[in-house]
Coordinates of C-alpha atoms and ligand atoms in Angstrom, one line a residue:
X1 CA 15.2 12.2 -54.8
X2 CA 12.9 11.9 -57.8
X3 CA 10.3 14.3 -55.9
X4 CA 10.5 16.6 -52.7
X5 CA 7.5 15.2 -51.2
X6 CA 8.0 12.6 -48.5
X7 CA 6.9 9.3 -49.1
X8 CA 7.2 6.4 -46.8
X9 CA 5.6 3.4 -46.9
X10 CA 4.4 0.2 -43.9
X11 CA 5.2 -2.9 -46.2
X12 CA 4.0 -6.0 -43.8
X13 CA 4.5 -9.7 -44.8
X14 CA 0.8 -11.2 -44.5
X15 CA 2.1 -13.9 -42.5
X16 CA -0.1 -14.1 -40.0
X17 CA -1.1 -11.2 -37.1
X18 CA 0.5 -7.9 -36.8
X19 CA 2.7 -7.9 -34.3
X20 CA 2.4 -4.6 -31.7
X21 CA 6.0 -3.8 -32.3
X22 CA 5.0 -3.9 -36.4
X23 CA 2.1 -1.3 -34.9
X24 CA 4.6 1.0 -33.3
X25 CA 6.7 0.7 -37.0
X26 CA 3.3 2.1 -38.7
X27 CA 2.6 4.6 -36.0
X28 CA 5.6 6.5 -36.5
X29 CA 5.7 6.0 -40.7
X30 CA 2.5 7.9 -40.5
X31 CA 3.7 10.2 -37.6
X32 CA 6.3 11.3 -40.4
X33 CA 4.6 11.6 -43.4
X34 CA 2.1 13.5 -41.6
X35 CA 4.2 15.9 -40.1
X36 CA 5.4 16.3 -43.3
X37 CA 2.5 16.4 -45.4
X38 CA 3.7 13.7 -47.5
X39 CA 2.3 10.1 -48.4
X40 CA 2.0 6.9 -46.5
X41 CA 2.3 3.6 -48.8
X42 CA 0.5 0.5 -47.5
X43 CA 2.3 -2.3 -49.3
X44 CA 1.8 -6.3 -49.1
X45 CA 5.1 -8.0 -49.2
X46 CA 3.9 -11.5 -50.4
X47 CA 6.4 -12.8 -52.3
X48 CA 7.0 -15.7 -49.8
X49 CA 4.4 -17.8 -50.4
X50 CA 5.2 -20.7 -48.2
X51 CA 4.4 -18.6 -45.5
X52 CA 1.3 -16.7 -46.8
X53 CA -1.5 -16.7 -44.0
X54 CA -5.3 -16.6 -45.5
X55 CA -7.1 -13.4 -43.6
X56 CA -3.7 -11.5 -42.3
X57 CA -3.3 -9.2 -45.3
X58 CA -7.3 -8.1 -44.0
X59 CA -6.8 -8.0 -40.3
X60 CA -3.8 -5.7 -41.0
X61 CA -5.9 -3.5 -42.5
X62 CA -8.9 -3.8 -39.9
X63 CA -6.4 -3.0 -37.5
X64 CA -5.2 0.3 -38.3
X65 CA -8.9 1.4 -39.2
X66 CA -9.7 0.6 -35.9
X67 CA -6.6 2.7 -34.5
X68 CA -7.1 5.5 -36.8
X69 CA -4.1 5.1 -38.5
X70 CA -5.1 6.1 -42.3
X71 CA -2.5 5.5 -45.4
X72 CA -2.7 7.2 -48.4
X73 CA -2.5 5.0 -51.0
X74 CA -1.7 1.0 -51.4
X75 CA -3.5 -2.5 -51.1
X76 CA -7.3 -1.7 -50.6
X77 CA -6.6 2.2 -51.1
X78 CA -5.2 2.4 -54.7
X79 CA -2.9 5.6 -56.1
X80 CA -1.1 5.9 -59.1
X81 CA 2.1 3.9 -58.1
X82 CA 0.2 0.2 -57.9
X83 CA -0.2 -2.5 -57.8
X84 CA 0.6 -2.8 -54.5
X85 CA 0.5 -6.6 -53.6
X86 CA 4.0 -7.6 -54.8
X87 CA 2.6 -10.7 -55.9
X88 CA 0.9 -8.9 -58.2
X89 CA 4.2 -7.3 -60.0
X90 CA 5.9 -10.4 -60.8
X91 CA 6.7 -9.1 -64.7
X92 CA 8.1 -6.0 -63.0
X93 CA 10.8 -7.6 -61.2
X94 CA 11.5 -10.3 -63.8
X95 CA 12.8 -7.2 -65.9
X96 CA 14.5 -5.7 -63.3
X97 CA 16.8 -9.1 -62.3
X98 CA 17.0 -9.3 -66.2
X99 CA 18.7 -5.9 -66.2
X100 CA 21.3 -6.7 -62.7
X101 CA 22.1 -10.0 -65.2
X102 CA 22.9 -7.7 -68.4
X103 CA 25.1 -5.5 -66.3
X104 CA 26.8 -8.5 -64.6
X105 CA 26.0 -7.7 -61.0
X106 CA 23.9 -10.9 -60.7
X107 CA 24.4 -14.2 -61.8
X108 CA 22.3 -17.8 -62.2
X109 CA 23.4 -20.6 -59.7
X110 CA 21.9 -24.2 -60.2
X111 CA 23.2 -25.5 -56.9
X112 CA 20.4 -27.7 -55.7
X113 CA 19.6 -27.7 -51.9
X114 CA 21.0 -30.9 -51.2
X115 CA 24.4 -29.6 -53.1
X116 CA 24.1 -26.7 -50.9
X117 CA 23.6 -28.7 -47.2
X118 CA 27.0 -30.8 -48.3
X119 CA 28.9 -28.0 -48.8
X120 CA 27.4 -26.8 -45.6
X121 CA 27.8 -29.9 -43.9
X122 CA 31.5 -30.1 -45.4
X123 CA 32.9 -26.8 -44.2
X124 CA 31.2 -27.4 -40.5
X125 CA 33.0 -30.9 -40.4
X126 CA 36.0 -28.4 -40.6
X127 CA 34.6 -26.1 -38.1
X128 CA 33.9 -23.3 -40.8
X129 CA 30.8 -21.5 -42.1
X130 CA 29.9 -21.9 -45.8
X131 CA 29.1 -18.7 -47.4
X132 CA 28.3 -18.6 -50.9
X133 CA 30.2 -15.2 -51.4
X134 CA 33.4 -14.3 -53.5
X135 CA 35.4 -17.0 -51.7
X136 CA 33.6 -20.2 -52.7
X137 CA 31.3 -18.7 -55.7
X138 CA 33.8 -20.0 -58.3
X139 CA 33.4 -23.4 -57.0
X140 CA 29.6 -23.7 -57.0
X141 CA 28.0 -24.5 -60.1
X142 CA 26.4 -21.2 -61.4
X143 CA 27.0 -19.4 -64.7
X144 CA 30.1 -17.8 -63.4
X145 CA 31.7 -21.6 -63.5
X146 CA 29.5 -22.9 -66.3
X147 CA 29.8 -20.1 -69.2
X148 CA 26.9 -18.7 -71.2
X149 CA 25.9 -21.7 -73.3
X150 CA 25.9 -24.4 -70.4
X151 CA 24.0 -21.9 -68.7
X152 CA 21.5 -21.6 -71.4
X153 CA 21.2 -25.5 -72.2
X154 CA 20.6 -26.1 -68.1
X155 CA 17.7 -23.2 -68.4
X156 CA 16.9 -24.9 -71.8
X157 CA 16.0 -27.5 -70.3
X158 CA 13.9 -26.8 -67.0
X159 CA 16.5 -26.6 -64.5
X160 CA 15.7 -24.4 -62.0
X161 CA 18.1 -21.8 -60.8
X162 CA 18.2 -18.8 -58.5
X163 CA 19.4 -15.6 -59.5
X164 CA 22.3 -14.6 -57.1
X165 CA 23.8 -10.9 -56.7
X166 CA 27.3 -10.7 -57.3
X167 CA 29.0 -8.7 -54.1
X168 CA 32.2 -7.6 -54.2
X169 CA 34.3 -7.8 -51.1
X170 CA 36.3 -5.9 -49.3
X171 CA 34.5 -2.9 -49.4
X172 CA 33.1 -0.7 -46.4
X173 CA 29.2 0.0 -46.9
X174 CA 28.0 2.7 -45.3
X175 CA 24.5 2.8 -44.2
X176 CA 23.6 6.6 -43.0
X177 CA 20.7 6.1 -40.5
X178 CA 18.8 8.6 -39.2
X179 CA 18.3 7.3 -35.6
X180 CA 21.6 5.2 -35.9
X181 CA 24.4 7.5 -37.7
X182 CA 27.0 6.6 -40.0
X183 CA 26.6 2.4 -39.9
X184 CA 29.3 1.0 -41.6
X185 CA 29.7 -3.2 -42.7
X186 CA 32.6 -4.3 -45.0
X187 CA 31.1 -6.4 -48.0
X188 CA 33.4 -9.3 -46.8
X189 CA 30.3 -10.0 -44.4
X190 CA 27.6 -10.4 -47.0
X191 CA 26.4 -13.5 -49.0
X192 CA 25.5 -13.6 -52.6
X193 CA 21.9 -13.1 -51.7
X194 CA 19.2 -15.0 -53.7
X195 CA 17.2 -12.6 -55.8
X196 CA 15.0 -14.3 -57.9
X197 CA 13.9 -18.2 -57.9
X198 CA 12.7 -19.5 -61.4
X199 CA 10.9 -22.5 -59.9
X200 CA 7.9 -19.7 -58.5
X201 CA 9.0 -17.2 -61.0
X202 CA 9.2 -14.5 -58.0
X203 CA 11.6 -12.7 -56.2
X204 CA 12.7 -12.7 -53.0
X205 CA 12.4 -10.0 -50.3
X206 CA 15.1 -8.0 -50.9
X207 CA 15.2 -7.6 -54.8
X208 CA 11.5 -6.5 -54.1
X209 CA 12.3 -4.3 -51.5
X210 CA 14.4 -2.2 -53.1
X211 CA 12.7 -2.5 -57.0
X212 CA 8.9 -1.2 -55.1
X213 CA 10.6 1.5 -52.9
X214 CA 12.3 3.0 -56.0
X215 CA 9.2 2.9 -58.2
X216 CA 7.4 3.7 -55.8
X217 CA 9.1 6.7 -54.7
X218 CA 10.1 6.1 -50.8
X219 CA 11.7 8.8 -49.5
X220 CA 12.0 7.4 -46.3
X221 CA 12.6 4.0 -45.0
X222 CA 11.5 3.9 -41.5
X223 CA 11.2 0.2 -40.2
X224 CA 12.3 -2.3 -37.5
X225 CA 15.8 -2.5 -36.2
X226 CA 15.8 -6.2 -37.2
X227 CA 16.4 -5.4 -40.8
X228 CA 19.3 -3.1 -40.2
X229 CA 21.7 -6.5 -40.9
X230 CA 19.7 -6.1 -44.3
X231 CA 20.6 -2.1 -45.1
X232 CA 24.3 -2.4 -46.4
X233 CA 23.1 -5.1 -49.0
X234 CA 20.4 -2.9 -50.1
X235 CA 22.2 -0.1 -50.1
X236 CA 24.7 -2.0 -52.4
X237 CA 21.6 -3.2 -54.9
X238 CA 20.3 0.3 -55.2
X239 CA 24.0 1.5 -56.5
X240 CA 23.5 -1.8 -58.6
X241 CA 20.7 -0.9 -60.3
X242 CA 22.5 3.0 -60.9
X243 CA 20.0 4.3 -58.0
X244 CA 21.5 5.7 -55.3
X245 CA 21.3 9.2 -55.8
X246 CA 17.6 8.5 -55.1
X247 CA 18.0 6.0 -52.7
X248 CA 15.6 6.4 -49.3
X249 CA 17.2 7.5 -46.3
X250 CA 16.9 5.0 -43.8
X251 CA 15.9 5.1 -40.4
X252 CA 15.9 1.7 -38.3
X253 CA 13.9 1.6 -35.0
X254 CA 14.6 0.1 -31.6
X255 CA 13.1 -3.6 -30.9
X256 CA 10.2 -3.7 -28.1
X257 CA 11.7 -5.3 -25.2
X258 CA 10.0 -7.8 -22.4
X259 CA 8.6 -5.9 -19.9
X260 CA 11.5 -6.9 -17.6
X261 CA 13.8 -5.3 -20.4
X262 CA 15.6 -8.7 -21.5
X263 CA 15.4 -9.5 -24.8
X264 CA 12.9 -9.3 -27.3
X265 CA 9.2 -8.8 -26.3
X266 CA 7.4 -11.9 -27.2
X267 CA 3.7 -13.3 -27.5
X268 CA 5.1 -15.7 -24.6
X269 CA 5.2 -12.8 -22.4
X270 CA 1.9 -11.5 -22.9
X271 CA 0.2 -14.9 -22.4
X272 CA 2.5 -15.2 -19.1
X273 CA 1.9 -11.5 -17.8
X274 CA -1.6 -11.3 -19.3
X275 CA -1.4 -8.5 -22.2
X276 CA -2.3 -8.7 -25.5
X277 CA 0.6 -8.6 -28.1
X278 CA -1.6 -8.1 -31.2
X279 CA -4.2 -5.0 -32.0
X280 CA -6.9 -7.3 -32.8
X281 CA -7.6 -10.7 -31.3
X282 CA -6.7 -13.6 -34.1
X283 CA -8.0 -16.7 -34.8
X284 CA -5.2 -18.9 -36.1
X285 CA -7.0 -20.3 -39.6
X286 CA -4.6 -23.6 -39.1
X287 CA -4.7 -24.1 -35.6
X288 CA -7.4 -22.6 -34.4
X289 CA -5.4 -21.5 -31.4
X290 CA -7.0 -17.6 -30.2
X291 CA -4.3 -15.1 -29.5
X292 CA -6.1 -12.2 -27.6
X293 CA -6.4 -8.5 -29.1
X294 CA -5.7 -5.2 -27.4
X295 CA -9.0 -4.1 -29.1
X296 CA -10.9 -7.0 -27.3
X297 CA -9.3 -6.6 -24.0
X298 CA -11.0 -3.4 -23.6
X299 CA -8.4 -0.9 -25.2
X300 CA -9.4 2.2 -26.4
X301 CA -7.6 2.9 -30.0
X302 CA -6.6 6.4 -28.8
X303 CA -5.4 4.4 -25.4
X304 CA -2.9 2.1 -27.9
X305 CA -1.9 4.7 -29.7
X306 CA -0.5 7.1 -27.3
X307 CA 1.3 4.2 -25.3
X308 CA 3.3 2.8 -28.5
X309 CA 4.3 6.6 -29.7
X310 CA 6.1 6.6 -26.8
X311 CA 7.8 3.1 -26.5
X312 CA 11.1 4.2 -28.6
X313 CA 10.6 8.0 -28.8
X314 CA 9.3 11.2 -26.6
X315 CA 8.8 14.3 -27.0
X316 CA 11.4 15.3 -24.4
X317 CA 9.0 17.2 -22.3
X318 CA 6.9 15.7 -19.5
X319 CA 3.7 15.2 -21.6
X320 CA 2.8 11.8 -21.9
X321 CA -1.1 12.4 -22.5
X322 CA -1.2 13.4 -26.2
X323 CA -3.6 13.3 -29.0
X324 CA -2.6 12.0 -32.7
X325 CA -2.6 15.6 -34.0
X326 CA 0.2 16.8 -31.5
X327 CA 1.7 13.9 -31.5
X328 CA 2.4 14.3 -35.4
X329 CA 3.6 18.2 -34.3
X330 CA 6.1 16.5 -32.0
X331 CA 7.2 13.8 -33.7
X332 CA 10.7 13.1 -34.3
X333 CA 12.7 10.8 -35.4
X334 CA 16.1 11.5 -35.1
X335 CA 15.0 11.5 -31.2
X336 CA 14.0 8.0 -31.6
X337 CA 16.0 5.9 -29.4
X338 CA 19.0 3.5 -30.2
X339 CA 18.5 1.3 -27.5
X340 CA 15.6 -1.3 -27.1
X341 CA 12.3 0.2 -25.4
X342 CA 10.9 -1.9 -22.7
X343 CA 7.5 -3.1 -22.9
X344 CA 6.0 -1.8 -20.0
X345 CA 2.2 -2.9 -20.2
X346 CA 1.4 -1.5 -16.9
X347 CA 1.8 1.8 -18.5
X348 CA -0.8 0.5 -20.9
X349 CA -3.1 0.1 -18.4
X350 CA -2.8 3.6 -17.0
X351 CA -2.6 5.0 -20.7
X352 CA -6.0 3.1 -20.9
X353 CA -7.5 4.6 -18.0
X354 CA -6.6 8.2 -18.2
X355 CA -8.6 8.1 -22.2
X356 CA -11.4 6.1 -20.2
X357 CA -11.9 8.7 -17.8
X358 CA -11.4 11.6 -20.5
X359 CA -14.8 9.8 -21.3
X360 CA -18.1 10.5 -20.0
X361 CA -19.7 7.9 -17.9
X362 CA -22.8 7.8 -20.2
X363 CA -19.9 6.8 -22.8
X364 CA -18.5 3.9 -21.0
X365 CA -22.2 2.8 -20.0
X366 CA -23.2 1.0 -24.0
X367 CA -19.7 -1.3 -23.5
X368 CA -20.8 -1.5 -19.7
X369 CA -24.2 -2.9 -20.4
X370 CA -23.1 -5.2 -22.8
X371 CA -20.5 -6.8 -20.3
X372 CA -23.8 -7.2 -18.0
X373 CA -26.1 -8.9 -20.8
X374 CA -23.1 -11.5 -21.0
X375 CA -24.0 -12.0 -17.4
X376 CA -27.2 -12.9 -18.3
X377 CA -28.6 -9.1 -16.8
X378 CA -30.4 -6.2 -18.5
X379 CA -29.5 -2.9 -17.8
X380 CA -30.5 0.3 -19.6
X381 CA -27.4 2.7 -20.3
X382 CA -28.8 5.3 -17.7
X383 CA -28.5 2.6 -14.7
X384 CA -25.3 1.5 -15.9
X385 CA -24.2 5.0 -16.1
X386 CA -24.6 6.0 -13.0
X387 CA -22.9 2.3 -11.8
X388 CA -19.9 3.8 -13.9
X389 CA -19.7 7.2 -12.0
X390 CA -20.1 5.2 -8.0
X391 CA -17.1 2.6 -8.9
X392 CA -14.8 4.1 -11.8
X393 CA -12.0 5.5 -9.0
X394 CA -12.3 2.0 -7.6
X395 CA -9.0 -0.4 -7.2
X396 CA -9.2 -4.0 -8.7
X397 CA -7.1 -6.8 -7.7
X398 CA -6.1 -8.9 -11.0
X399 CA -4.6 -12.2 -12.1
X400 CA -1.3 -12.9 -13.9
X401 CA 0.6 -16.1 -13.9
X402 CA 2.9 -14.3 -11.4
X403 CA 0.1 -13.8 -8.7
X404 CA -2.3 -11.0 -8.2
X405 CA -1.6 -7.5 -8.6
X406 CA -3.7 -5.0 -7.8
X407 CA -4.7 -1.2 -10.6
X408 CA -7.0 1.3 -10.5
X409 CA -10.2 0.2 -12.7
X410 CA -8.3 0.9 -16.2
X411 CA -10.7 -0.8 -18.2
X412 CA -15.1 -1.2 -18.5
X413 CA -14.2 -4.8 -18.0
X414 CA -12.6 -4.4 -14.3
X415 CA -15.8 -2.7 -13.7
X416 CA -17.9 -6.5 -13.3
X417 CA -16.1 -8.1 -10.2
X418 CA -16.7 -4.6 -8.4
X419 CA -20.0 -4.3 -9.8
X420 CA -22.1 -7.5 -9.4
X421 CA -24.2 -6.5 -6.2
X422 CA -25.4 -3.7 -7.9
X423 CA -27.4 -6.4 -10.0
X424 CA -27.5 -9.6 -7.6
X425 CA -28.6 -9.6 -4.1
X426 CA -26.5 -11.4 -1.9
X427 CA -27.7 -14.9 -1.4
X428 CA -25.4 -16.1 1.7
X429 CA -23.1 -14.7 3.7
X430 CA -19.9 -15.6 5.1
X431 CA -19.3 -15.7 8.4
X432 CA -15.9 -16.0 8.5
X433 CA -15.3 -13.4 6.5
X434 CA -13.9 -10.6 8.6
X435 CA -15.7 -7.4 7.5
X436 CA -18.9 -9.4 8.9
X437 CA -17.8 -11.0 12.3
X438 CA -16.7 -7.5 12.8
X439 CA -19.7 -5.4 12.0
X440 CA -22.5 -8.5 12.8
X441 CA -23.2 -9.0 16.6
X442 CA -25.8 -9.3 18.9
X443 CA -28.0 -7.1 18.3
X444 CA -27.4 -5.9 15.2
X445 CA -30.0 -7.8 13.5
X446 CA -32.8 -5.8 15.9
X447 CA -30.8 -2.6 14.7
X448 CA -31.1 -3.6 10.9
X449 CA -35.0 -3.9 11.8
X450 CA -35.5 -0.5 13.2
X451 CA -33.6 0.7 10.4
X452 CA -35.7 -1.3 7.7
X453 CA -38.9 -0.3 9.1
X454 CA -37.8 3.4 9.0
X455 CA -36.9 2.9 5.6
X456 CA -40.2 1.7 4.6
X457 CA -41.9 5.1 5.5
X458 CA -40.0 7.1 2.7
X459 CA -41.1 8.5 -0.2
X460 CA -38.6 9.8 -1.7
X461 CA -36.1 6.9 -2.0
X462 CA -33.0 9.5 -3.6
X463 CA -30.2 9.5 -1.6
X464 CA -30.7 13.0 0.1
X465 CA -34.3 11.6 0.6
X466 CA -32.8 8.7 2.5
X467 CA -30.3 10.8 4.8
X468 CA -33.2 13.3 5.4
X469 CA -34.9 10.7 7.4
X470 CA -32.0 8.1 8.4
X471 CA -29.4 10.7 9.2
X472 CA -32.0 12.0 12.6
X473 CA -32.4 8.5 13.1
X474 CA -28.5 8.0 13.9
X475 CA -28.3 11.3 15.8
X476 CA -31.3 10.5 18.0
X477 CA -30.1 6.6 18.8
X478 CA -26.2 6.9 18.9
X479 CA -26.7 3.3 16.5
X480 CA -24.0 3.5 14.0
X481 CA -26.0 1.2 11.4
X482 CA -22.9 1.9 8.1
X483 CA -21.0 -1.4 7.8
X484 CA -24.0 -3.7 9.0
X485 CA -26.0 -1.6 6.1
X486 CA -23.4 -2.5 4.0
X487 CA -23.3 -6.6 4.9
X488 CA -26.9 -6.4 4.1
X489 CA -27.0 -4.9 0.9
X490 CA -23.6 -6.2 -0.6
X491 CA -22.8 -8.7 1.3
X492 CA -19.6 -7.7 2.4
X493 CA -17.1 -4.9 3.2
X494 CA -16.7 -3.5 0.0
X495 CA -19.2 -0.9 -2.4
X496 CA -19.8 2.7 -2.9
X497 CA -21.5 5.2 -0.7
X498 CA -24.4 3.6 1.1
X499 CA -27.0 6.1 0.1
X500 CA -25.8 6.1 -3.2
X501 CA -26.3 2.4 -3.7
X502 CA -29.5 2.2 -1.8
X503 CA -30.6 4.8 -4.0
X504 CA -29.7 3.2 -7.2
X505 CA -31.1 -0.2 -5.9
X506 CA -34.7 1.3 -4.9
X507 CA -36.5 0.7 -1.7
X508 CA -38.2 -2.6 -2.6
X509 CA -34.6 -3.9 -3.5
X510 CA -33.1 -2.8 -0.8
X511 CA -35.9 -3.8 2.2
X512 CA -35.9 -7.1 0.6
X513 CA -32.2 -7.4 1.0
X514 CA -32.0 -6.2 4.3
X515 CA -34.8 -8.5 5.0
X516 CA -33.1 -11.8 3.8
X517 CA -29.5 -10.6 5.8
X518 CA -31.4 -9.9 9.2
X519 CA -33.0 -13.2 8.5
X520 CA -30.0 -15.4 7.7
X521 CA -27.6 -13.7 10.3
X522 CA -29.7 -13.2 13.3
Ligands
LIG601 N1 8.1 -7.1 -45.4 C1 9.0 -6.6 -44.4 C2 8.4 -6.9 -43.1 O1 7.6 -7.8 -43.0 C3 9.3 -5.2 -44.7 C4 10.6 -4.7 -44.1 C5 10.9 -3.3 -44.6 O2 10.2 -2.4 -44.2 O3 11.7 -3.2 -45.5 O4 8.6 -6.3 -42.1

């Protein structure tokens, strides 16, 4: 290693949203380099250009400000080791393929793509795979088959070419993986992987890869277990290039499963189970298709956090509740798992209520009573408050395309459907509804009277000042006036503490409402 200190790097494609399980990948990078006080790299891999995406490389980086994930140097944070948009190092690599070309571990193939799809075509027709490796390389047309001046008169004259690396087979490439072990794949395996493409002048993923992570440093090389089929070639370029006694150690990380645990967690599932699969919500630039955002559904960035840390790792204690800073204490990756981690989202949700609840009410209330204005209501923060402290240990039912499921209130949104009498009188009742046919009979409306003209003597409309007076009343009469109370001033079987409702809705509210039930019902 060039240095001691440990520098690891998040290197996203802007290809469109980041995907959660691309969160999780950042999470722990940063976990690591924090833990051990060394550097995280944020680095734009956007050497692709057919499938650059206008405003992804920004809502990457919007993203992780808003989950307090902070890099220490790269795109939009400079440090000394830039720059860091690889489409911006184009000369750099140039010189690097020159110098695997010198040294004759890469070589320049013309083959066009149609050339390629017959040879393709051909060696399926004889139910084979083409590979353009050490067994058909000699008959392709590349400088190998050409010789140097051929070669030259092609480039000479504008015929574009790829640069190829040269593998050798028959040898056993060892990949040592933190999480993973001692990963072995014989070379046999590997194509001659395309490294450069003269027609763009740019490299491909791999030859970047590896050029950025040496100059740049990378100690460690902590990504996604679906470029571990990608390790042994890199591993072979670094030894290419004469690198590998500073070559990263690399650490490849489980896949996020569907929450059902079978196969790869998809965007499909969260629109069928109704959970976001991105931080942010995006709006496709092409399609203008609206792919909803774990910050927009009501998640609190601490919430996200937590819940991803532990989807592929934990701490091996019972904790589950923890903040970044102990997180980074605990952190481990050679505990990481091997095996996929299942996308539970209904953790999610509780993971989002326990953080809500570490909240004060008064801290919910500014999200609350913007929820409300979008319901065409005005509410100050104090009234919504104290809304927030009556129904916050309430139960929700909710939809999914699988039917309703019920949670505890896990998010300021669930709040609304529990909410709305708090802020609209009832303005019919049901009468088949069951809570009323129940609590409704003869009689009851003359009961409801007595009880709103008792009502209209107090003065002090708190909910002690209430009981003071209504609580006798009950004693004294043997009328049990609860439920109807409740049909009155909700408008069905459901709501806080009586007193604690009427209080909040005020004595002219809450006559008026009684007034319009014992009307309507009687
Ligand atoms: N650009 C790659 C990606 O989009 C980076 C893979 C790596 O970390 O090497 O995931």
């Amino acid at each position: 290693m060039n240095s001691s200190k440990v520098r690891v790097r998040f290197a996203p494609s802007p290809t469109g949203p980041l995907h959660i399980g691309g969160v999780r990948t950042a999470l722990y990078n940063y976990l690591f380099a924090r833990q051990h006080g060394g550097d995280l790299i944020f680095r734009i891999e956007d050497t692709d250009s057919t499938r650059f995406v206008p405003g992804a490389e920004e809502y990457i980086i919007e993203a992780f400000h808003w989950l307090g994930i902070q890099f220490d140097e790269g795109v939009s944070f400079g440090g000394n080791y830039g720059p860091y948009r690889q489409s911006e190092r184009k000369d750099i690599y140039k010189k690097y393929v020159g110098q695997l070309l010198q040294a004759g571990r890469a070589y320049i193939a013309f083959d066009t793509p149609e050339e390629l799809k017959a040879r393709r075509d051909e060696a399926e027709g004889a139910g084979q795979k083409f590979q353009y490796d050490a067994s058909t390389r000699m008959q392709m047309r590349n400088s190998l088959t050409l010789g140097a001046e051929e070669t030259q008169r092609l480039i000479d004259a504008g015929e574009p070419y790829v640069v190829r690396f040269l593998i050798q087979p028959g040898e056993d490439v060892h990949v040592d993986d933190i999480i993973r072990g001692d990963v072995v794949i014989n070379s046999s395996v590997l194509d001659d992987k395309v490294l450069w493409k003269s027609a763009d002048q740019l490299p491909t993923y791999h030859l970047a890869n590896i050029v950025d992570d040496h100059l740049m440093e990378v100690t460690h090389v902590i990504r996604g277990e679906e470029w571990l089929p990608s390790a042994p070639l890199h591993v072979l370029l670094y030894r290419a290039f004469g690198w590998e006694d500073t070559m990263p150690r690399f650490a490849h990380l489980p896949l996020l499963l569907k929450p059902d645990g079978k196969g790869k967690l998809s965007k499909r599932d969260g629109d069928r189970l109704g959970f976001p699969v991105f931080p942010l919500e995006w709006h496709n630039p092409e399609t203008g298709e609206v792919s909803s955002g774990y910050r927009e559904q009501g998640y609190l960035p601490e919430a996200v956090v937590n819940f991803l840390a532990l989807l592929g790792w934990n701490p091996g204690d019972d904790q589950e509740l923890m903040s970044l800073q102990e997180m980074v204490q605990k952190f481990n990756l050679e505990k990481c798992s091997k095996n996929g981690a299942r996308f539970d989202y209904v953790k999610g949700f509780w993971f989002n209520r326990e953080y809500l609840l570490r909240r004060s009410d008064a801290e919910w209330a500014p999200a609350f009573v913007s929820l409300l204005a979008a319901q065409g209501i005005t509410c100050s923060e104090e009234r919504a408050a104290q809304v927030v402290e009556l129904m916050k240990s309430k139960v929700i039912e909710y939809q999914t395309n699988d039917g309703p499921r019920k949670r505890n209130v896990s998010f300021v949104s669930d709040l609304w459907p529990l909410c709305r009498f708090f802020f609209v009188a009832p303005t019919s009742f049901n009468t088949e509804d069951k809570f009323i046919r129940k609590n409704w009979k003869e009689g009851t409306a003359a009961e409801m009277q007595q009880m709103l003209n008792l009502l209209a003597t107090v003065d002090d409309f708190s909910a002690e000042g209430q009981k003071a007076v209504v609580d006798p009343w009950v004693e004294q009469t043997g009328i049990k006036p609860w439920n109807a109370w409740r049909v009155c001033l909700v408008g069905e079987g459901q709501g806080p503490d009586m007193y604690a409702l009427s209080a909040f809705l005020g004595k002219e509210e809450v006559l008026r409402r009684m007034d319009f039930a014992i009307a309507t019902l009687q």
